[in-house]
Short mmCIF file of C-alpha atoms in Angstrom, two decimals:
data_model
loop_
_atom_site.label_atom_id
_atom_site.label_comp_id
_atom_site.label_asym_id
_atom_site.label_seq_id
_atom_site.Cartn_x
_atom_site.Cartn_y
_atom_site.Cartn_z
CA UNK A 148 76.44 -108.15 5.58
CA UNK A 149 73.12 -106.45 5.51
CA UNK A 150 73.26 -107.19 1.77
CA UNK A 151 73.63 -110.74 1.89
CA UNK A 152 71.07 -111.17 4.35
CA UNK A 153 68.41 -109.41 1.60
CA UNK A 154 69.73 -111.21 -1.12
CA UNK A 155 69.48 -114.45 0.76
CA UNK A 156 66.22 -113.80 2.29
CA UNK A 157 64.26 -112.14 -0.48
CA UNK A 158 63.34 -109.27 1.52
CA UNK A 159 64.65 -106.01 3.94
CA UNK A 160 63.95 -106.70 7.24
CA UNK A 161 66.80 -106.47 9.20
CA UNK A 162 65.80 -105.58 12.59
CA UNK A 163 65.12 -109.38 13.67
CA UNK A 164 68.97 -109.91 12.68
CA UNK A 165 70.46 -106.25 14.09
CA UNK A 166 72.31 -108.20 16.91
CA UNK A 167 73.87 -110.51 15.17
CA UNK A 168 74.84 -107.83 12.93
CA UNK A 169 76.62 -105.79 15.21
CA UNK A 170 78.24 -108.91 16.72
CA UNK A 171 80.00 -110.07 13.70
CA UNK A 172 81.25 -106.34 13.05
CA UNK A 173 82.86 -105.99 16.80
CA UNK A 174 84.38 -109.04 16.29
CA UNK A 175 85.67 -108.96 13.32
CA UNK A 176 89.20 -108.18 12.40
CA UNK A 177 89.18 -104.94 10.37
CA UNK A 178 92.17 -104.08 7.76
CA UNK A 179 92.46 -101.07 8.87
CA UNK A 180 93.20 -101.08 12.44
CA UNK A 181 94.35 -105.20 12.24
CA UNK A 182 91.59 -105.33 15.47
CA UNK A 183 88.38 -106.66 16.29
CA UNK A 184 86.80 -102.93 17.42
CA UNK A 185 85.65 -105.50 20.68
CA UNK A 186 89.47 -105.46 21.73
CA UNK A 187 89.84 -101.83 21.33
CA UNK A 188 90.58 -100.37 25.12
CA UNK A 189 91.77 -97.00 27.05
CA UNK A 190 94.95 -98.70 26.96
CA UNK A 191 96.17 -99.94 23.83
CA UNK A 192 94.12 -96.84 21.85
CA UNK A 193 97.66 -94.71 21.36
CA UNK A 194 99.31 -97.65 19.90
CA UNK A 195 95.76 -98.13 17.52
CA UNK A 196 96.01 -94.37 16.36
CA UNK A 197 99.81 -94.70 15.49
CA UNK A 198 99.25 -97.99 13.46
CA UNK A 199 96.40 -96.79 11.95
CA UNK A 200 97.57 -93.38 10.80
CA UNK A 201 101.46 -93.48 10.17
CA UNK A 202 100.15 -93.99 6.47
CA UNK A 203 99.06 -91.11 6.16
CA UNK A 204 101.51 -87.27 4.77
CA UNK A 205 101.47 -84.83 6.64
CA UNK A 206 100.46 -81.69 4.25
CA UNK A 207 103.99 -80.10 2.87
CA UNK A 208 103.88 -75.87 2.84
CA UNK A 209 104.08 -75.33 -0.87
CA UNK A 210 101.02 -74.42 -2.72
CA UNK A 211 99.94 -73.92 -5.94
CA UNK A 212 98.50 -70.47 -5.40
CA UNK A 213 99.40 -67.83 -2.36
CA UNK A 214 97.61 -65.13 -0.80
CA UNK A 215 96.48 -62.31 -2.94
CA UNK A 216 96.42 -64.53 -6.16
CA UNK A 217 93.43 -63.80 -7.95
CA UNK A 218 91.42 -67.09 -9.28
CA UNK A 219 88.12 -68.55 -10.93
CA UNK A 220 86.37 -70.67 -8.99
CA UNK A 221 85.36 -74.64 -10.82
CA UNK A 222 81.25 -74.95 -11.65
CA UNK A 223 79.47 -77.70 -10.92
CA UNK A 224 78.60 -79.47 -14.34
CA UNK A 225 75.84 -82.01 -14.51
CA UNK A 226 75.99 -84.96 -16.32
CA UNK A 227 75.70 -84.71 -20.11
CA UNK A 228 75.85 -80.77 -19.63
CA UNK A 229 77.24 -79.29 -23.01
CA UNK A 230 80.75 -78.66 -23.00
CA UNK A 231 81.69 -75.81 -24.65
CA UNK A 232 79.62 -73.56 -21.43
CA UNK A 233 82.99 -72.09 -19.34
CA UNK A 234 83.61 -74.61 -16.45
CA UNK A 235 84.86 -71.72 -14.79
CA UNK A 236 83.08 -68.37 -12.95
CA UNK A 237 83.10 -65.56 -14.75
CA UNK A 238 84.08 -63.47 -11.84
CA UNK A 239 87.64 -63.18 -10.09
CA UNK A 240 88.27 -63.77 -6.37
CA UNK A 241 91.10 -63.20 -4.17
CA UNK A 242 92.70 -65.60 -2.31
CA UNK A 243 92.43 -64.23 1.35
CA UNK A 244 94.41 -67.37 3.19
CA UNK A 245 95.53 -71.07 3.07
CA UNK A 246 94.86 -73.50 5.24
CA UNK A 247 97.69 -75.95 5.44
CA UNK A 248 95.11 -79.07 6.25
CA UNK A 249 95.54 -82.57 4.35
CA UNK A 250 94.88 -81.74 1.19
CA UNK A 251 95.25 -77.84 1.09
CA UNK A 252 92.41 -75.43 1.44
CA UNK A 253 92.02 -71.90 0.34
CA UNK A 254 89.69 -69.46 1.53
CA UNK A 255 88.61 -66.71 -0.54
CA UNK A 256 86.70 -63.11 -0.83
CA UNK A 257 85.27 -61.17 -3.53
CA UNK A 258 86.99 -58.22 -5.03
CA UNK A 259 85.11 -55.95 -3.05
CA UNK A 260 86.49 -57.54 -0.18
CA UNK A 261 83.72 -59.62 1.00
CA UNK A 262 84.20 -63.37 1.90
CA UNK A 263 83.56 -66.14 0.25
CA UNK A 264 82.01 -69.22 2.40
CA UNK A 265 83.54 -72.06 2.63
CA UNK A 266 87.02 -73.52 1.58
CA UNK A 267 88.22 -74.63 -1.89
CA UNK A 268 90.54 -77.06 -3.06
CA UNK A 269 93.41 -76.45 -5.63
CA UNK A 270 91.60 -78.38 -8.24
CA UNK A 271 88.60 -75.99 -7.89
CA UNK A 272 90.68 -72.72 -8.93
CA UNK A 273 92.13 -71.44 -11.96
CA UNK A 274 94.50 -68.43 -11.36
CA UNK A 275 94.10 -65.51 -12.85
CA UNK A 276 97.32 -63.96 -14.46
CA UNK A 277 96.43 -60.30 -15.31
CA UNK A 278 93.03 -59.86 -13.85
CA UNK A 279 93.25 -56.02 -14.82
CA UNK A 280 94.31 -56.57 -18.36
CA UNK A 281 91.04 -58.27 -19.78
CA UNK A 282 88.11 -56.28 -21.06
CA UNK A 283 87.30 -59.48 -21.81
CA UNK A 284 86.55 -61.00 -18.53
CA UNK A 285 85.26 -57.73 -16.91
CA UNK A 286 81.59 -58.77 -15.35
CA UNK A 287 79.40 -56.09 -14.39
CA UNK A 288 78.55 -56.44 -10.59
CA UNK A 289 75.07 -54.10 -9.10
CA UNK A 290 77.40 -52.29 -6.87
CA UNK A 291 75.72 -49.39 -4.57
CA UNK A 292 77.12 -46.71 -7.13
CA UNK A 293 75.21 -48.44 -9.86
CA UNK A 294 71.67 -48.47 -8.11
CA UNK A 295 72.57 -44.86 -7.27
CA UNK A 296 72.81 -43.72 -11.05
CA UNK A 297 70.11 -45.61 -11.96
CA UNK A 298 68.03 -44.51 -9.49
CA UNK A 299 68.54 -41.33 -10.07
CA UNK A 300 68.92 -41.04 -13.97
CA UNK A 301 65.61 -39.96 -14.95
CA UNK A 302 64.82 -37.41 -12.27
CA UNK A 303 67.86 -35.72 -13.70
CA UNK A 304 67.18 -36.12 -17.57
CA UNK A 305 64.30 -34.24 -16.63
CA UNK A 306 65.93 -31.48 -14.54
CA UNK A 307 67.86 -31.26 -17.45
CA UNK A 308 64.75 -30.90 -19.58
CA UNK A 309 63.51 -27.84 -17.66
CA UNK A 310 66.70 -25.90 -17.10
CA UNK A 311 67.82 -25.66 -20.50
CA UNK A 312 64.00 -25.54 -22.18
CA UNK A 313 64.21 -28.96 -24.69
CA UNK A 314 62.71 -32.32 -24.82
CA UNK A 315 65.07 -35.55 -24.54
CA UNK A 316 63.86 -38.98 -25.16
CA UNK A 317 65.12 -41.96 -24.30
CA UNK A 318 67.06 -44.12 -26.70
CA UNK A 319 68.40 -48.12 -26.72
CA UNK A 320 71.57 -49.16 -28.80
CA UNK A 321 73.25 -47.78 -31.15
CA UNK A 322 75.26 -49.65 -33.74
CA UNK A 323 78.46 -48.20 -35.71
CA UNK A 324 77.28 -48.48 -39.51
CA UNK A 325 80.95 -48.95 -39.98
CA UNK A 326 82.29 -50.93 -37.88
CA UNK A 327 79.00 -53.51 -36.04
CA UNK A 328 81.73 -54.54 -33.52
CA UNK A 329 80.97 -50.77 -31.65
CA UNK A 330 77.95 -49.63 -29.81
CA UNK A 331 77.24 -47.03 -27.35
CA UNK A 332 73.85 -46.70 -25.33
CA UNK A 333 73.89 -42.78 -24.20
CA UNK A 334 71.13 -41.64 -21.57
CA UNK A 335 69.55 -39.68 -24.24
CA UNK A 336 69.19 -38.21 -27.40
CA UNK A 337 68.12 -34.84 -28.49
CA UNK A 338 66.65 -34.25 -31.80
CA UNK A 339 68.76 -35.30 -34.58
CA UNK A 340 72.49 -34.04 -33.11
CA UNK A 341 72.25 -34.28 -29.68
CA UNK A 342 73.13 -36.33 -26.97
CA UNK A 343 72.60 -36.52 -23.27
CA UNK A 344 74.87 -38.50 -20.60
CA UNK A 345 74.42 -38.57 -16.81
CA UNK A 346 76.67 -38.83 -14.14
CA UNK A 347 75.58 -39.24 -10.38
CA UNK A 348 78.92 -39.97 -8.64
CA UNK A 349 78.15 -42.05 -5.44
CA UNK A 350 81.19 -41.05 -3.79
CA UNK A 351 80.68 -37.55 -4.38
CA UNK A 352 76.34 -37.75 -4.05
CA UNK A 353 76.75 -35.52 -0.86
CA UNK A 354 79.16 -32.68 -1.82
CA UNK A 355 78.66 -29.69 -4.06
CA UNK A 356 80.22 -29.46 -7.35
CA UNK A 357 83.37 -27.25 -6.55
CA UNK A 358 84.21 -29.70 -3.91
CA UNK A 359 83.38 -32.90 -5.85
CA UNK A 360 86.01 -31.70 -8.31
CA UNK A 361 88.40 -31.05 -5.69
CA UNK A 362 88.13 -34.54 -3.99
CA UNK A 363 86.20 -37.26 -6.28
CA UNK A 364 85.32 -35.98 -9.86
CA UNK A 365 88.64 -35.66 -12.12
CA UNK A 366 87.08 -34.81 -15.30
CA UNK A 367 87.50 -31.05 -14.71
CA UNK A 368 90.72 -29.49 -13.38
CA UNK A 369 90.46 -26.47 -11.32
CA UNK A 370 92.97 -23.72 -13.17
CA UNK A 371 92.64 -20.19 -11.53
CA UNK A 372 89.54 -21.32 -10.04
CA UNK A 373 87.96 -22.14 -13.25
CA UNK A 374 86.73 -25.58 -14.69
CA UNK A 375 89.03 -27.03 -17.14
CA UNK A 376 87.85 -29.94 -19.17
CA UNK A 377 90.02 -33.00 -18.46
CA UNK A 378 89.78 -34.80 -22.23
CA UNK A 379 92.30 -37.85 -20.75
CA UNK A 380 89.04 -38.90 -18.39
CA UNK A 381 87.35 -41.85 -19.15
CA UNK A 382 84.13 -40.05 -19.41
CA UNK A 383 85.29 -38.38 -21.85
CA UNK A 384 86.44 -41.16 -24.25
CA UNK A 385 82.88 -42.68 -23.29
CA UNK A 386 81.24 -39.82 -24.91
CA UNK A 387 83.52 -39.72 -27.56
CA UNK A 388 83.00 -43.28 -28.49
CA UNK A 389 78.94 -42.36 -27.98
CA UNK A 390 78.96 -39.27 -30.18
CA UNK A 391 81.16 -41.44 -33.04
CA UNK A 392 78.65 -44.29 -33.49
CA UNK A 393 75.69 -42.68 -32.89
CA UNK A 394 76.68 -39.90 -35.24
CA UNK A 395 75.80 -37.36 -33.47
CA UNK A 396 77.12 -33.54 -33.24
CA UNK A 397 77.27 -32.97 -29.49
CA UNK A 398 76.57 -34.14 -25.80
CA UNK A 399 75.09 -32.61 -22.88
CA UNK A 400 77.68 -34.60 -19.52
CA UNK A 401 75.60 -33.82 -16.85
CA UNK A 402 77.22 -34.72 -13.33
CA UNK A 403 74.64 -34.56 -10.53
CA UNK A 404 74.73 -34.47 -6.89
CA UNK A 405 72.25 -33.93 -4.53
CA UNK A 406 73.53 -30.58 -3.79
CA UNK A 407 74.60 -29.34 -7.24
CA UNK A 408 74.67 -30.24 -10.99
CA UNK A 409 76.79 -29.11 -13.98
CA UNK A 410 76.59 -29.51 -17.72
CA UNK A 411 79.72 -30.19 -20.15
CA UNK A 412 78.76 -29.70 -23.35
CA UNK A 413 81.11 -31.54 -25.74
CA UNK A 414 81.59 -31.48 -29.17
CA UNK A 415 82.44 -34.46 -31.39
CA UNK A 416 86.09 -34.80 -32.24
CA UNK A 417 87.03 -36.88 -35.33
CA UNK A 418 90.82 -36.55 -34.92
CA UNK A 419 90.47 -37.77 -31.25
CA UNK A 420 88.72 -40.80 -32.37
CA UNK A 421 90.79 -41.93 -35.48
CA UNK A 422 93.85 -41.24 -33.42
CA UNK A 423 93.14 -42.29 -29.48
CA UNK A 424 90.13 -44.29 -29.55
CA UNK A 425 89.42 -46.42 -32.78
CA UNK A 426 92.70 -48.08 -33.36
CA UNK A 427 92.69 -49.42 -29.61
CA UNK A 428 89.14 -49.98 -30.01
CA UNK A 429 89.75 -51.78 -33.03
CA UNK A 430 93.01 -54.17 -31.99
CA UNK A 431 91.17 -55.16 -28.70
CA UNK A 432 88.07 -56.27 -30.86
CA UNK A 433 90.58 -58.32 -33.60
CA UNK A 434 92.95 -59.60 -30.65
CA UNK A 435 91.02 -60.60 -27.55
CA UNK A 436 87.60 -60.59 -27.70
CA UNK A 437 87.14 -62.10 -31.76
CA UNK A 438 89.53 -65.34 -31.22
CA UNK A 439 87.31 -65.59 -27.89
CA UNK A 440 84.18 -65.53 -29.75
CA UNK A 441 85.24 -67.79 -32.58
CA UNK A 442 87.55 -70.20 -30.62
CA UNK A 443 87.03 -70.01 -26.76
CA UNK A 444 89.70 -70.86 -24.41
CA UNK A 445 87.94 -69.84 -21.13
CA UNK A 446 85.23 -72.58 -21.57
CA UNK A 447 88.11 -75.31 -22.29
CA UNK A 448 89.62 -74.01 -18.99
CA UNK A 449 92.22 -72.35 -20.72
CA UNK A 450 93.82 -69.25 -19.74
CA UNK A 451 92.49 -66.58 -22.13
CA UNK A 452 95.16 -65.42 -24.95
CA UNK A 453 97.67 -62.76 -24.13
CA UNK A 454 98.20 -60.53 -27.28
CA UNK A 455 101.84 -58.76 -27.12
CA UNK A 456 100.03 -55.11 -27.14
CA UNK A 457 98.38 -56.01 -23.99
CA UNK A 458 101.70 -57.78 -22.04
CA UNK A 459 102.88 -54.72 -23.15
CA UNK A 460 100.04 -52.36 -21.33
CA UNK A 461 100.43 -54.51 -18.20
CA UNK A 462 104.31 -53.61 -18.52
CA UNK A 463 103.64 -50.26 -18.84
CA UNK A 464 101.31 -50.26 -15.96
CA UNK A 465 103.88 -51.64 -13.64
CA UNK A 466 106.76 -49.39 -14.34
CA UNK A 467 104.63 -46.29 -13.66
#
């Protein structure tokens, strides 16, 4: 009505004709309700609401997802926004509960437990089928233990500088001349063999050393109360993988609390490489993350591929 009136009139006043306005609405009848809203009353309002919504479906209890599903959440993509950018978030959520309302909603939190704001709709989330599986979709989140280590890194490069009398200078990336795909950025390098990598285990920042290993740090075992390297811990195969590319003899581990600090030194081991590290290394690369760089499925909203040696990791996993 209001648009009439300014196409008719050649202008957009509209308060002079407000009144009449709201007269023609009341007593109009609407398709909705089949009722002029001026004939609406206290007493035939119950027999409005059930003509008005019988319509309507009641939501049904099956869902797409359930609790504990993990799921991307949909981006917001502007018009004419390039299309080959994922329409997807990079990180996983959880879904925390479902709220059976017309349509569905799912609420959310973050895999560090915190939730999300706000509901979501099916059509807004992509599950997730082995969140633990891909290196590929791994994000690196500024957790509390991160700040820790990095706040602390160079206070203890330089500890380490004065205890054992040498210099160590910091380094950036280094790049397998072999194999590009590989790179390893250590904490440190000394002169032309060495290398230096620090550890400052948030979990552990308040304990000594003895009793680190005993409750948080698992790359030594205690054996007759001695220290016994642990060579299946994943610091371990990190400075492994460092001392391969960088081409480098040996590495100083340091692990650092505030109460205590020891030094590993290892030693670079060739048949540990060829035979634990750079096949895996090497089939991940080929398999999952290559195809992803050449052909991406995650920015088509595609689930990212499965290669058969990772189903059968997450196999694995699950029988143990």
């Amino acid at each position: 009505m209001l648009w009439r009136a300014f196409s008719l009139g050649g202008e957009y006043k509209w308060i002079h004709i407000l009144d009449d306005i709201v007269d023609k609405y009341n007593n109009t009848v609407h398709s909705t309700t089949r009722m002029k809203p001026a004939k609406v009353t206290a007493r035939n309002e119950r027999s409005l609401l059930k003509s008005t919504y019988t319509h309507l479906k009641i939501a049904n209890k099956i869902t797409k997802f359930k609790v504990g599903d993990h799921v991307r959440i949909s981006k917001y993509r502007e018009a004419f926004e390039k299309g080959y950018t994922p329409n997807w978030s990079s990180e996983i959520f959880i879904i925390r509960k479902i709220r059976l309302s017309n349509p569905k909603t799912y609420l959310l939190q973050d895999e560090a437990g915190k939730e999300i704001t706000g509901g979501f709709y099916e059509l807004e989330l992509q599950k997730v089928k082995h969140p633990d599986a891909h290196l590929v979709e791994k994000t690196l989140i500024f957790a509390p233990s991160m700040e820790w280590g990095r706040e602390n890194e160079e206070k203890v490069r330089r500890l380490l500088e004065t205890i054992h009398n040498l210099e160590i200078k910091t380094c950036g990336l280094f790049i397998d001349i072999v194999h590009p795909f590989l790179g390893a950025s250590p904490d440190g390098i000394i002169g032309d063999q060495g290398l230096v990598e620090i550890k400052c285990p948030f979990s552990a920042r308040h304990m000594c050393i003895k009793e680190a290993i005993e409750k948080k740090v698992t790359l030594w075992k205690m054996d007759n109360n001695n220290f016994k390297l642990n060579t299946s811990h994943k610091w371990y195969y990190q400075v492994q993988g460092q001392l391969h590319i960088a081409q480098r003899r040996y590495c100083l581990l340091a692990v650092w609390t505030e109460k205590d600090m020891k030094v590993e030194t290892i030693f670079r081991d060739d048949v540990f490489w060829e035979n634990k590290m750079f096949p895996f290394l090497e089939k991940n690369f080929i398999f999952c993350l290559l195809p992803e760089i050449v052909d991406s499925r995650l920015s088509r909203n595609m689930e990212i591929r499965e290669p058969l040696h990772i189903l059968e990791a997450i196999e694995n996993k699950q029988k143990t």
